[in-house]
Amino acid sequence: MSNKQHILVVDDDPDLVDSVSMKLEANNYRTTKAYDGIDAWEKIKQEKPDLVLLDVMMPKKDGYTLCAELKRDPQYKDIAVVLLTAVADNVQTSNYTHHEGKTTPADDYIAKPIDLDRLMEVVKENLMR
């Protein structure tokens, strides 16, 4: 088992998962990948990560739902969760908004398109808490 901090990267866009994972691995983190909320929940139960980078809008189970489930579960509530989303505040036809992202039990939030350098700052900040 590695002593590297473990980050689960969850997004339904495989290219984003790969690019974020490569950046994290280049910065000495160990990563696991998931492509929907159900897959992510299974991977969390298999090997509890230190942090979850979690897309909001995904098939099967959205990021808000998974985040709420994690934070309610005594076994997993201490896992840092950073929500990722491309939905803008001014999109009126979606029930996913930046405001809702800020009011979930997530530890932090970053908007897409993701600035990988900013993402690394957010990851480091949340792993030090």
mmCIF file of C-alpha atoms in Angstrom:
data_model
loop_
_atom_site.group_PDB
_atom_site.id
_atom_site.type_symbol
_atom_site.label_atom_id
_atom_site.label_comp_id
_atom_site.label_asym_id
_atom_site.label_seq_id
_atom_site.Cartn_x
_atom_site.Cartn_y
_atom_site.Cartn_z
ATOM 1 C CA MET A 1 0.000 0.000 0.000
ATOM 2 C CA SER A 2 1.278 3.424 -0.934
ATOM 3 C CA ASN A 3 1.769 6.266 1.539
ATOM 4 C CA LYS A 4 0.589 8.737 -1.094
ATOM 5 C CA GLN A 5 -2.662 10.548 -0.418
ATOM 6 C CA HIS A 6 -5.492 8.914 -2.349
ATOM 7 C CA ILE A 7 -7.901 10.926 -4.505
ATOM 8 C CA LEU A 8 -10.978 9.572 -6.258
ATOM 9 C CA VAL A 9 -11.715 11.474 -9.489
ATOM 10 C CA VAL A 10 -15.383 11.198 -10.518
ATOM 11 C CA ASP A 11 -16.763 12.597 -13.775
ATOM 12 C CA ASP A 12 -18.732 11.215 -16.701
ATOM 13 C CA ASP A 13 -16.187 12.767 -19.109
ATOM 14 C CA PRO A 14 -13.322 10.242 -19.445
ATOM 15 C CA ASP A 15 -10.985 12.874 -20.933
ATOM 16 C CA LEU A 16 -11.445 15.141 -17.917
ATOM 17 C CA VAL A 17 -10.919 12.215 -15.528
ATOM 18 C CA ASP A 18 -7.714 11.280 -17.350
ATOM 19 C CA SER A 19 -6.295 14.820 -17.474
ATOM 20 C CA VAL A 20 -7.081 15.535 -13.820
ATOM 21 C CA SER A 21 -5.684 12.142 -12.766
ATOM 22 C CA MET A 22 -2.463 12.718 -14.709
ATOM 23 C CA LYS A 23 -1.998 16.133 -13.055
ATOM 24 C CA LEU A 24 -2.602 14.650 -9.602
ATOM 25 C CA GLU A 25 -0.249 11.728 -10.207
ATOM 26 C CA ALA A 26 2.442 14.127 -11.461
ATOM 27 C CA ASN A 27 2.086 15.864 -8.070
ATOM 28 C CA ASN A 28 2.616 12.628 -6.134
ATOM 29 C CA TYR A 29 -1.023 11.700 -5.408
ATOM 30 C CA ARG A 30 -2.505 8.260 -5.979
ATOM 31 C CA THR A 31 -5.741 8.275 -7.963
ATOM 32 C CA THR A 32 -8.725 6.071 -8.616
ATOM 33 C CA LYS A 33 -11.225 6.832 -11.383
ATOM 34 C CA ALA A 34 -15.026 6.588 -11.497
ATOM 35 C CA TYR A 35 -17.466 7.714 -14.176
ATOM 36 C CA ASP A 36 -20.800 7.983 -12.325
ATOM 37 C CA GLY A 37 -22.045 8.313 -8.770
ATOM 38 C CA ILE A 38 -22.859 4.636 -8.275
ATOM 39 C CA ASP A 39 -19.406 3.549 -9.475
ATOM 40 C CA ALA A 40 -17.853 6.186 -7.199
ATOM 41 C CA TRP A 41 -19.780 4.978 -4.135
ATOM 42 C CA GLU A 42 -18.581 1.401 -4.751
ATOM 43 C CA LYS A 43 -14.971 2.551 -5.076
ATOM 44 C CA ILE A 44 -15.250 4.637 -1.896
ATOM 45 C CA LYS A 45 -16.439 1.552 -0.008
ATOM 46 C CA GLN A 46 -13.627 -0.588 -1.481
ATOM 47 C CA GLU A 47 -10.842 1.785 -0.529
ATOM 48 C CA LYS A 48 -11.687 4.950 1.367
ATOM 49 C CA PRO A 49 -9.986 7.897 -0.389
ATOM 50 C CA ASP A 50 -8.647 10.992 1.353
ATOM 51 C CA LEU A 51 -10.470 13.302 -1.061
ATOM 52 C CA VAL A 52 -13.143 12.990 -3.763
ATOM 53 C CA LEU A 53 -13.218 15.300 -6.787
ATOM 54 C CA LEU A 54 -16.879 14.981 -7.707
ATOM 55 C CA ASP A 55 -18.694 16.143 -10.817
ATOM 56 C CA VAL A 56 -22.191 17.444 -10.155
ATOM 57 C CA MET A 57 -24.114 16.377 -13.257
ATOM 58 C CA MET A 58 -23.630 12.653 -13.937
ATOM 59 C CA PRO A 59 -25.766 9.690 -14.947
ATOM 60 C CA LYS A 60 -27.129 7.189 -12.401
ATOM 61 C CA LYS A 61 -26.401 9.352 -9.332
ATOM 62 C CA ASP A 62 -25.508 13.045 -9.354
ATOM 63 C CA GLY A 63 -22.714 14.573 -7.315
ATOM 64 C CA TYR A 64 -25.012 16.442 -4.909
ATOM 65 C CA THR A 65 -26.725 13.183 -3.934
ATOM 66 C CA LEU A 66 -23.469 11.290 -3.490
ATOM 67 C CA CYS A 67 -21.918 14.131 -1.489
ATOM 68 C CA ALA A 68 -24.914 14.259 0.854
ATOM 69 C CA GLU A 69 -24.797 10.472 1.331
ATOM 70 C CA LEU A 70 -21.074 10.572 2.134
ATOM 71 C CA LYS A 71 -21.404 13.402 4.627
ATOM 72 C CA ARG A 72 -24.332 11.657 6.415
ATOM 73 C CA ASP A 73 -22.420 8.380 6.782
ATOM 74 C CA PRO A 74 -20.265 8.267 9.958
ATOM 75 C CA GLN A 75 -17.747 5.979 8.222
ATOM 76 C CA TYR A 76 -17.158 8.398 5.311
ATOM 77 C CA LYS A 77 -18.109 11.878 6.538
ATOM 78 C CA ASP A 78 -14.475 12.872 7.087
ATOM 79 C CA ILE A 79 -13.583 12.406 3.394
ATOM 80 C CA ALA A 80 -12.973 15.821 1.793
ATOM 81 C CA VAL A 81 -15.337 16.432 -1.144
ATOM 82 C CA VAL A 82 -14.674 19.024 -3.847
ATOM 83 C CA LEU A 83 -17.549 19.512 -6.293
ATOM 84 C CA LEU A 84 -16.802 20.184 -9.967
ATOM 85 C CA THR A 85 -19.395 21.641 -12.307
ATOM 86 C CA ALA A 86 -19.818 23.460 -15.591
ATOM 87 C CA VAL A 87 -23.266 24.826 -14.763
ATOM 88 C CA ALA A 88 -23.303 28.600 -14.565
ATOM 89 C CA ASP A 89 -25.316 30.679 -12.102
ATOM 90 C CA ASN A 90 -27.383 32.200 -14.880
ATOM 91 C CA VAL A 91 -28.708 28.913 -16.304
ATOM 92 C CA GLN A 92 -32.380 29.046 -15.381
ATOM 93 C CA THR A 93 -33.424 25.674 -16.821
ATOM 94 C CA SER A 94 -31.248 23.524 -14.592
ATOM 95 C CA ASN A 95 -31.732 22.591 -10.963
ATOM 96 C CA TYR A 96 -27.945 22.478 -10.559
ATOM 97 C CA THR A 97 -26.476 25.858 -9.716
ATOM 98 C CA HIS A 98 -23.345 27.287 -8.168
ATOM 99 C CA HIS A 99 -25.499 28.442 -5.272
ATOM 100 C CA GLU A 100 -26.664 24.896 -4.595
ATOM 101 C CA GLY A 101 -23.091 23.696 -4.868
ATOM 102 C CA LYS A 102 -22.111 26.142 -2.159
ATOM 103 C CA THR A 103 -24.945 24.981 0.113
ATOM 104 C CA THR A 104 -24.265 21.241 -0.103
ATOM 105 C CA PRO A 105 -22.156 19.612 2.595
ATOM 106 C CA ALA A 106 -19.185 19.623 0.192
ATOM 107 C CA ASP A 107 -15.901 20.929 1.541
ATOM 108 C CA ASP A 108 -15.095 23.017 -1.520
ATOM 109 C CA TYR A 109 -16.185 23.837 -5.028
ATOM 110 C CA ILE A 110 -14.516 24.582 -8.351
ATOM 111 C CA ALA A 111 -16.163 25.562 -11.629
ATOM 112 C CA LYS A 112 -15.427 24.045 -15.020
ATOM 113 C CA PRO A 113 -13.535 24.514 -17.212
ATOM 114 C CA ILE A 114 -11.041 23.458 -14.607
ATOM 115 C CA ASP A 115 -7.829 25.388 -14.174
ATOM 116 C CA LEU A 116 -5.505 22.523 -13.196
ATOM 117 C CA ASP A 117 -3.163 24.771 -11.214
ATOM 118 C CA ARG A 118 -6.095 26.187 -9.221
ATOM 119 C CA LEU A 119 -7.428 22.667 -8.749
ATOM 120 C CA MET A 120 -4.098 21.607 -7.244
ATOM 121 C CA GLU A 121 -4.320 24.505 -4.765
ATOM 122 C CA VAL A 122 -7.854 23.453 -3.763
ATOM 123 C CA VAL A 123 -6.766 19.816 -3.385
ATOM 124 C CA LYS A 124 -3.805 20.747 -1.169
ATOM 125 C CA GLU A 125 -5.945 23.089 0.970
ATOM 126 C CA ASN A 126 -8.605 20.434 1.521
ATOM 127 C CA LEU A 127 -6.161 17.654 2.310
ATOM 128 C CA MET A 128 -4.528 19.789 5.018
ATOM 129 C CA ARG A 129 -7.829 20.322 6.892
#
